Amino acid sequence: MKRPILIHPDPRLKKVCAAVPDLSDDLRVLADDMLETMYAAPGIGLAAPQVGILQRLIVLDCVKEEDGDPRPLVMFNPEIISSSDETNVYEEGCLSIPDQYAEVIRPKVVDVEWMDRDGNARRETFDGLWATCVQHEIDHLNGKLFIDYLKPLKRQMITRKMQKLKRERARA
Ligand code: K1U
Ligand code: ZN
């Protein structure tokens, strides 16, 4: 089932999310719903707080359609273990900040540990867009948005646009 995505500004997008102590069927359903919501948006990632759930769960799939089969990843309690000194600039977007894009500099390569959908501990190195996306999603779990990396004036401009968008959507 697709879930509605919260739009910035929303206090739930600014909270630090709680660790998932144990997997449950409800959490697996949430992960499946988040993947469905992400693919439908369309997007390459989604974090639980974006659907109003303040738990440490993210999903992502950065395979481009023309590059082959999808590779959905479900990560409970993801943690960045190490980051490269080398950085990458990527023009990021966010499903909670529709139609706004800005360049963000982040480590190019990151090692991430997480618990998968079956409760297995996993560790993998991510590079390029996968690394950018997993860092963007883990930021969501810590109440941080990509606009928090921008200069205050630019951030304020985007926030005002989103306030207007929310007013218009509420009236429609
Ligand atoms: O977390 C989110 O809001 C999802 C976001 C993830 C992301 C995008 C770009 C850089 C880092 C993280 C998105 O998916 S925005 C939509 C998007 O980038 C996209 C949509 C369709 C095809 C390809 C990309
Ligand atoms: Zn986002």
Coordinates of N, CA and C and ligand atoms in Angstrom, one line a residue:
M1 N 0.8 -1.2 0.0 CA 0.0 0.0 0.0 C 0.9 1.3 0.0
K2 N 0.5 2.2 -0.9 CA 1.3 3.4 -1.0 C 0.9 4.3 0.2
R3 N 1.9 5.0 0.8 CA 1.6 5.9 1.9 C 1.9 7.3 1.5
P4 N 1.1 8.3 2.1 CA 1.4 9.7 1.8 C 2.8 10.1 2.3
I5 N 3.4 11.0 1.5 CA 4.8 11.5 1.9 C 4.6 12.9 2.5
L6 N 5.2 13.0 3.7 CA 5.2 14.3 4.4 C 6.0 15.4 3.6
I7 N 5.5 16.6 3.6 CA 6.1 17.7 2.9 C 6.7 18.6 3.9
H8 N 8.0 19.0 3.7 CA 8.7 20.0 4.5 C 7.9 21.4 4.4
P9 N 7.8 22.2 5.4 CA 8.2 21.9 6.8 C 7.2 21.1 7.6
D10 N 7.7 20.1 8.3 CA 6.9 19.3 9.2 C 7.8 18.9 10.4
P11 N 7.3 19.0 11.6 CA 8.1 18.7 12.8 C 8.6 17.3 12.8
R12 N 7.9 16.4 12.2 CA 8.3 15.0 12.2 C 9.6 14.7 11.3
L13 N 9.8 15.7 10.4 CA 11.0 15.5 9.5 C 12.3 16.1 10.2
K14 N 12.1 16.6 11.4 CA 13.2 17.2 12.1 C 13.6 16.4 13.4
K15 N 13.0 15.3 13.6 CA 13.2 14.5 14.8 C 14.3 13.4 14.5
V16 N 15.0 13.1 15.6 CA 16.0 11.9 15.5 C 15.1 10.7 15.8
C17 N 15.2 9.7 14.8 CA 14.4 8.5 14.9 C 15.0 7.5 15.9
A18 N 14.1 6.6 16.4 CA 14.5 5.6 17.4 C 15.0 4.3 16.6
A19 N 16.0 3.7 17.2 CA 16.4 2.4 16.7 C 15.3 1.4 16.7
V20 N 15.3 0.4 15.7 CA 14.4 -0.7 15.7 C 15.0 -1.8 16.5
P21 N 14.3 -2.1 17.7 CA 14.9 -3.2 18.5 C 14.8 -4.6 17.9
D22 N 13.6 -4.9 17.4 CA 13.4 -6.2 16.9 C 12.5 -6.1 15.6
L23 N 12.7 -7.0 14.7 CA 11.9 -7.0 13.5 C 10.5 -7.6 13.8
S24 N 9.5 -7.1 13.1 CA 8.2 -7.7 13.3 C 7.5 -7.7 11.9
D25 N 6.4 -8.4 11.8 CA 5.6 -8.4 10.5 C 5.2 -7.0 10.2
D26 N 4.8 -6.2 11.2 CA 4.4 -4.8 10.9 C 5.5 -4.0 10.3
L27 N 6.7 -4.2 10.8 CA 7.8 -3.4 10.2 C 8.2 -3.9 8.8
R28 N 8.0 -5.2 8.5 CA 8.2 -5.7 7.1 C 7.1 -5.1 6.2
V29 N 5.9 -5.0 6.7 CA 4.8 -4.4 5.9 C 5.2 -2.9 5.6
L30 N 5.7 -2.2 6.6 CA 6.1 -0.8 6.5 C 7.2 -0.7 5.4
A31 N 8.2 -1.6 5.5 CA 9.3 -1.6 4.5 C 8.7 -1.8 3.1
D32 N 7.8 -2.8 2.9 CA 7.2 -3.0 1.6 C 6.4 -1.8 1.1
D33 N 5.7 -1.2 2.0 CA 4.9 0.0 1.6 C 5.8 1.1 1.2
M34 N 6.9 1.2 1.9 CA 7.9 2.3 1.6 C 8.5 2.1 0.2
L35 N 8.8 0.8 -0.1 CA 9.3 0.6 -1.5 C 8.3 0.9 -2.5
E36 N 7.0 0.5 -2.3 CA 6.0 0.8 -3.3 C 5.8 2.3 -3.4
T37 N 5.9 3.0 -2.3 CA 5.7 4.5 -2.3 C 6.9 5.1 -3.1
M38 N 8.1 4.6 -2.8 CA 9.3 5.2 -3.5 C 9.2 4.9 -5.0
Y39 N 8.9 3.7 -5.4 CA 8.9 3.4 -6.9 C 7.8 4.2 -7.5
A40 N 6.7 4.4 -6.9 CA 5.5 5.1 -7.5 C 5.8 6.6 -7.6
A41 N 6.7 7.2 -6.7 CA 6.8 8.6 -6.6 C 7.2 9.3 -8.0
P42 N 8.2 9.0 -8.7 CA 9.2 8.0 -8.5 C 10.4 8.6 -7.7
G43 N 11.1 7.7 -7.0 CA 12.3 8.2 -6.3 C 13.3 7.0 -6.2
I44 N 14.5 7.3 -5.7 CA 15.6 6.3 -5.5 C 15.8 6.0 -4.1
G45 N 15.1 6.6 -3.2 CA 15.2 6.3 -1.7 C 14.0 6.8 -1.0
L46 N 13.8 6.4 0.2 CA 12.8 6.9 1.1 C 13.1 6.5 2.6
A47 N 12.9 7.4 3.5 CA 13.2 7.1 4.9 C 11.8 7.1 5.7
A48 N 11.7 6.3 6.7 CA 10.5 6.1 7.5 C 9.9 7.4 7.9
P49 N 10.7 8.4 8.4 CA 10.1 9.6 8.9 C 9.3 10.4 7.8
Q50 N 9.7 10.1 6.5 CA 9.0 10.8 5.4 C 7.5 10.3 5.3
V51 N 7.3 9.1 5.8 CA 5.9 8.6 5.9 C 5.3 8.7 7.3
G52 N 6.0 9.5 8.1 CA 5.5 9.8 9.5 C 5.8 8.8 10.6
I53 N 6.7 7.8 10.2 CA 7.1 6.8 11.2 C 8.5 7.1 11.7
L54 N 8.7 7.4 13.0 CA 10.0 7.9 13.5 C 10.8 6.7 14.0
Q55 N 11.1 5.8 13.1 CA 12.0 4.6 13.4 C 13.1 4.5 12.3
R56 N 14.2 3.9 12.7 CA 15.4 3.9 11.8 C 15.3 2.8 10.8
L57 N 14.6 3.2 9.7 CA 14.3 2.3 8.5 C 14.4 3.2 7.3
I58 N 15.2 2.7 6.3 CA 15.3 3.3 5.0 C 15.2 2.3 3.9
V59 N 14.7 2.7 2.7 CA 14.7 1.8 1.6 C 15.4 2.6 0.4
L60 N 16.1 1.9 -0.5 CA 16.6 2.6 -1.6 C 16.8 1.6 -2.8
D61 N 16.9 2.2 -4.0 CA 17.2 1.4 -5.2 C 17.6 2.5 -6.2
C62 N 19.0 2.5 -6.5 CA 19.5 3.5 -7.4 C 19.9 2.9 -8.7
V63 N 19.3 1.7 -9.1 CA 19.6 1.2 -10.4 C 18.8 2.0 -11.4
K64 N 19.4 2.5 -12.5 CA 18.7 3.2 -13.5 C 17.9 2.1 -14.3
E65 N 16.7 2.4 -14.8 CA 15.9 1.5 -15.5 C 16.6 0.8 -16.6
E66 N 17.4 1.7 -17.4 CA 18.1 1.1 -18.6 C 19.3 0.3 -18.2
D67 N 19.7 0.3 -16.9 CA 20.8 -0.5 -16.4 C 20.5 -1.9 -16.0
G68 N 19.2 -2.3 -16.0 CA 18.9 -3.7 -15.7 C 17.9 -3.8 -14.5
D69 N 18.0 -5.0 -13.9 CA 17.0 -5.4 -12.9 C 17.0 -4.4 -11.6
P70 N 15.8 -4.2 -11.0 CA 15.8 -3.4 -9.8 C 16.6 -4.1 -8.7
R71 N 17.1 -3.3 -7.8 CA 17.9 -3.8 -6.6 C 17.4 -3.1 -5.3
P72 N 16.1 -3.5 -4.9 CA 15.6 -2.8 -3.7 C 16.4 -3.2 -2.5
L73 N 16.8 -2.2 -1.7 CA 17.5 -2.5 -0.4 C 16.6 -2.0 0.7
V74 N 16.5 -2.8 1.8 CA 15.7 -2.4 3.0 C 16.8 -2.4 4.1
M75 N 16.9 -1.3 4.8 CA 17.9 -1.2 5.8 C 17.3 -0.8 7.1
F76 N 17.4 -1.6 8.1 CA 17.0 -1.3 9.5 C 18.3 -0.9 10.2
N77 N 18.2 0.2 11.0 CA 19.3 0.7 11.8 C 20.6 0.9 11.0
P78 N 20.5 1.5 9.8 CA 21.8 1.7 9.1 C 22.7 2.6 9.8
E79 N 24.0 2.2 9.6 CA 25.1 3.0 10.3 C 26.2 3.2 9.3
I80 N 26.7 4.4 9.2 CA 27.9 4.6 8.4 C 29.2 4.3 9.2
I81 N 29.9 3.3 8.8 CA 31.1 2.9 9.6 C 32.3 3.7 9.2
S82 N 32.4 4.0 7.9 CA 33.6 4.8 7.5 C 33.2 5.6 6.2
S83 N 33.9 6.7 6.0 CA 33.6 7.6 4.8 C 34.9 7.9 4.2
S84 N 34.9 8.0 2.9 CA 36.1 8.4 2.2 C 36.4 9.9 2.4
D85 N 37.7 10.3 2.3 CA 38.1 11.7 2.2 C 37.7 12.3 0.9
E86 N 37.7 11.5 -0.1 CA 37.3 12.0 -1.5 C 35.8 12.3 -1.4
T87 N 35.5 13.4 -2.1 CA 34.0 13.8 -2.1 C 33.5 13.8 -3.5
N88 N 32.2 13.9 -3.5 CA 31.4 13.9 -4.8 C 30.4 15.0 -4.7
V89 N 30.1 15.7 -5.7 CA 29.0 16.7 -5.7 C 27.8 16.1 -6.5
Y90 N 26.7 16.1 -6.0 CA 25.5 15.6 -6.7 C 24.3 16.6 -6.5
E91 N 23.6 16.8 -7.6 CA 22.4 17.7 -7.5 C 21.3 16.8 -6.9
E92 N 21.0 17.1 -5.6 CA 20.1 16.2 -4.9 C 18.6 16.8 -4.9
G93 N 17.7 15.9 -4.8 CA 16.3 16.2 -4.7 C 15.8 15.5 -3.4
C94 N 14.5 15.7 -3.1 CA 13.9 15.1 -2.0 C 12.4 15.0 -2.2
L95 N 11.9 13.8 -1.9 CA 10.4 13.6 -2.1 C 9.6 14.4 -1.1
S96 N 10.2 14.9 -0.1 CA 9.5 15.8 0.9 C 9.7 17.2 0.6
I97 N 10.5 17.5 -0.5 CA 10.7 18.9 -1.0 C 10.6 18.9 -2.5
P98 N 9.4 18.7 -3.0 CA 9.2 18.4 -4.4 C 9.7 19.5 -5.3
D99 N 10.3 19.1 -6.4 CA 10.7 20.0 -7.5 C 11.8 21.0 -7.1
Q100 N 12.5 20.7 -6.1 CA 13.7 21.6 -5.7 C 14.9 20.8 -5.7
Y101 N 16.0 21.3 -6.3 CA 17.2 20.6 -6.4 C 18.4 21.5 -6.1
A102 N 19.4 20.9 -5.5 CA 20.6 21.7 -5.2 C 21.8 20.8 -5.0
E103 N 23.0 21.4 -5.3 CA 24.2 20.6 -5.2 C 24.6 20.4 -3.8
V104 N 24.9 19.2 -3.4 CA 25.4 18.9 -2.0 C 26.7 18.1 -2.2
I105 N 27.7 18.4 -1.3 CA 29.0 17.7 -1.4 C 29.0 16.7 -0.2
R106 N 29.3 15.5 -0.6 CA 29.3 14.4 0.5 C 30.5 13.5 0.2
P107 N 30.9 12.7 1.2 CA 31.9 11.6 0.9 C 31.5 10.8 -0.3
K108 N 32.5 10.4 -1.2 CA 32.2 9.7 -2.4 C 31.9 8.2 -2.1
V109 N 32.6 7.7 -1.1 CA 32.4 6.2 -0.8 C 32.1 6.1 0.7
V110 N 31.2 5.2 1.0 CA 30.9 5.0 2.5 C 30.7 3.5 2.7
D111 N 31.1 3.0 3.9 CA 30.8 1.7 4.3 C 29.6 1.7 5.3
V112 N 28.6 0.9 5.0 CA 27.4 0.9 5.8 C 27.1 -0.4 6.4
E113 N 26.7 -0.4 7.7 CA 26.2 -1.7 8.3 C 24.7 -1.5 8.5
W114 N 24.0 -2.6 8.4 CA 22.5 -2.5 8.7 C 22.0 -3.9 8.9
M115 N 20.7 -4.0 9.3 CA 20.0 -5.3 9.5 C 19.0 -5.3 8.3
D116 N 19.0 -6.4 7.6 CA 18.1 -6.5 6.4 C 16.7 -7.0 6.8
R117 N 15.9 -7.2 5.8 CA 14.5 -7.5 6.0 C 14.3 -8.9 6.7
D118 N 15.3 -9.8 6.6 CA 15.3 -11.1 7.2 C 16.0 -11.1 8.6
G119 N 16.4 -9.9 9.0 CA 17.1 -9.9 10.3 C 18.6 -10.2 10.3
N120 N 19.2 -10.3 9.0 CA 20.6 -10.6 8.9 C 21.4 -9.3 9.0
A121 N 22.6 -9.4 9.7 CA 23.5 -8.2 9.7 C 24.2 -8.1 8.4
R122 N 24.2 -7.0 7.8 CA 24.9 -6.8 6.5 C 25.9 -5.6 6.5
R123 N 26.9 -5.7 5.7 CA 27.9 -4.6 5.5 C 28.2 -4.5 4.1
E124 N 28.3 -3.3 3.6 CA 28.6 -3.1 2.1 C 29.2 -1.7 1.9
T125 N 30.0 -1.7 0.9 CA 30.6 -0.4 0.5 C 29.8 0.2 -0.7
F126 N 29.4 1.5 -0.5 CA 28.7 2.1 -1.6 C 29.5 3.3 -2.2
D127 N 29.3 3.5 -3.5 CA 30.0 4.5 -4.2 C 29.1 5.3 -5.1
G128 N 29.5 6.5 -5.5 CA 28.7 7.2 -6.5 C 27.3 7.5 -6.0
L129 N 26.3 7.4 -6.8 CA 24.9 7.7 -6.5 C 24.4 6.9 -5.3
W130 N 24.8 5.6 -5.2 CA 24.3 4.8 -4.1 C 24.8 5.4 -2.8
A131 N 26.1 5.9 -2.8 CA 26.7 6.5 -1.5 C 25.9 7.8 -1.2
T132 N 25.7 8.6 -2.2 CA 25.0 9.9 -2.0 C 23.6 9.6 -1.4
C133 N 22.9 8.6 -2.0 CA 21.5 8.3 -1.6 C 21.4 7.8 -0.2
V134 N 22.3 6.8 0.1 CA 22.3 6.2 1.5 C 22.6 7.3 2.5
Q135 N 23.5 8.2 2.2 CA 23.8 9.3 3.2 C 22.6 10.2 3.4
H136 N 21.9 10.5 2.2 CA 20.7 11.4 2.3 C 19.7 10.7 3.1
E137 N 19.5 9.4 3.0 CA 18.4 8.7 3.7 C 18.8 8.6 5.2
I138 N 20.0 8.3 5.5 CA 20.4 8.3 6.9 C 20.3 9.6 7.6
D139 N 20.6 10.7 6.8 CA 20.4 12.1 7.3 C 18.9 12.2 7.8
H140 N 18.0 11.7 7.0 CA 16.5 11.8 7.3 C 16.3 11.2 8.7
L141 N 17.0 10.1 9.0 CA 16.8 9.4 10.3 C 17.3 10.3 11.5
N142 N 18.1 11.3 11.2 CA 18.7 12.2 12.2 C 18.1 13.6 12.1
G143 N 16.9 13.7 11.4 CA 16.2 14.9 11.3 C 16.9 16.0 10.4
K144 N 17.7 15.5 9.5 CA 18.5 16.4 8.6 C 18.0 16.3 7.2
L145 N 17.8 17.4 6.6 CA 17.4 17.5 5.2 C 18.5 18.0 4.3
F146 N 18.5 17.7 3.0 CA 19.6 18.2 2.1 C 19.7 19.7 2.1
I147 N 18.5 20.4 2.3 CA 18.6 21.9 2.4 C 19.3 22.4 3.6
D148 N 19.5 21.6 4.6 CA 20.3 22.0 5.8 C 21.8 22.2 5.4
Y149 N 22.2 21.7 4.2 CA 23.6 21.9 3.8 C 23.7 23.2 3.0
L150 N 22.6 23.9 2.7 CA 22.6 25.1 1.8 C 22.8 26.3 2.6
K151 N 23.1 27.5 2.0 CA 23.2 28.7 2.6 C 21.8 29.1 3.2
P152 N 21.7 29.8 4.3 CA 20.4 30.1 5.0 C 19.4 30.8 4.0
L153 N 19.9 31.7 3.2 CA 18.9 32.4 2.3 C 18.3 31.4 1.3
K154 N 19.1 30.6 0.7 CA 18.5 29.6 -0.2 C 17.6 28.6 0.5
R155 N 18.0 28.2 1.7 CA 17.1 27.3 2.5 C 15.8 27.9 2.8
Q156 N 15.9 29.2 3.2 CA 14.6 29.9 3.5 C 13.7 30.1 2.3
M157 N 14.3 30.3 1.1 CA 13.6 30.5 -0.1 C 12.8 29.2 -0.4
I158 N 13.5 28.1 -0.3 CA 12.9 26.8 -0.6 C 11.8 26.5 0.4
T159 N 12.0 26.8 1.7 CA 11.0 26.5 2.7 C 9.8 27.3 2.5
R160 N 9.9 28.6 2.0 CA 8.8 29.4 1.7 C 8.0 28.8 0.6
K161 N 8.7 28.3 -0.4 CA 8.0 27.7 -1.6 C 7.2 26.5 -1.1
M162 N 7.8 25.7 -0.2 CA 7.1 24.5 0.3 C 5.9 24.9 1.2
Q163 N 6.0 26.0 1.9 CA 4.8 26.5 2.7 C 3.7 26.9 1.8
K164 N 4.0 27.5 0.7 CA 3.0 27.9 -0.3 C 2.4 26.7 -0.9
L165 N 3.2 25.7 -1.3 CA 2.7 24.5 -1.9 C 1.7 23.8 -1.0
K166 N 2.1 23.7 0.3 CA 1.2 23.1 1.3 C -0.1 23.8 1.4
R167 N -0.1 25.1 1.4 CA -1.3 25.9 1.5 C -2.2 25.6 0.3
E168 N -1.6 25.6 -0.9 CA -2.3 25.3 -2.1 C -2.9 23.9 -2.1
R169 N -2.1 23.0 -1.6 CA -2.6 21.6 -1.6 C -3.8 21.4 -0.6
A170 N -3.7 22.2 0.5 CA -4.8 22.1 1.5 C -6.1 22.7 1.0
R171 N -5.9 23.7 0.1 CA -7.1 24.4 -0.4 C -7.8 23.5 -1.5
A172 N -7.0 22.7 -2.2 CA -7.5 22.0 -3.4 C -8.5 20.9 -3.0
Ligands
K1U1 O1 14.8 10.7 0.3 C1 14.2 11.1 -0.6 O2 13.5 12.1 -0.5 C2 14.2 10.5 -1.9 C3 15.2 11.2 -2.9 C4 16.6 10.5 -2.7 C5 17.8 11.2 -3.3 C6 17.8 11.8 -4.5 C7 18.9 12.4 -5.0 C8 20.0 12.4 -4.3 C9 20.0 11.8 -3.1 C10 18.9 11.2 -2.6 C11 14.7 11.0 -4.3 O3 14.5 10.0 -4.8 S1 14.3 12.5 -5.2 C12 13.8 11.9 -6.8 C13 14.9 11.4 -7.6 O4 16.1 11.8 -7.3 C14 14.7 10.6 -8.8 C15 13.5 10.3 -9.3 C16 13.3 9.5 -10.4 C17 14.4 9.0 -11.1 C18 15.7 9.3 -10.6 C19 15.8 10.1 -9.5
ZN2 ZN 14.8 13.2 1.1

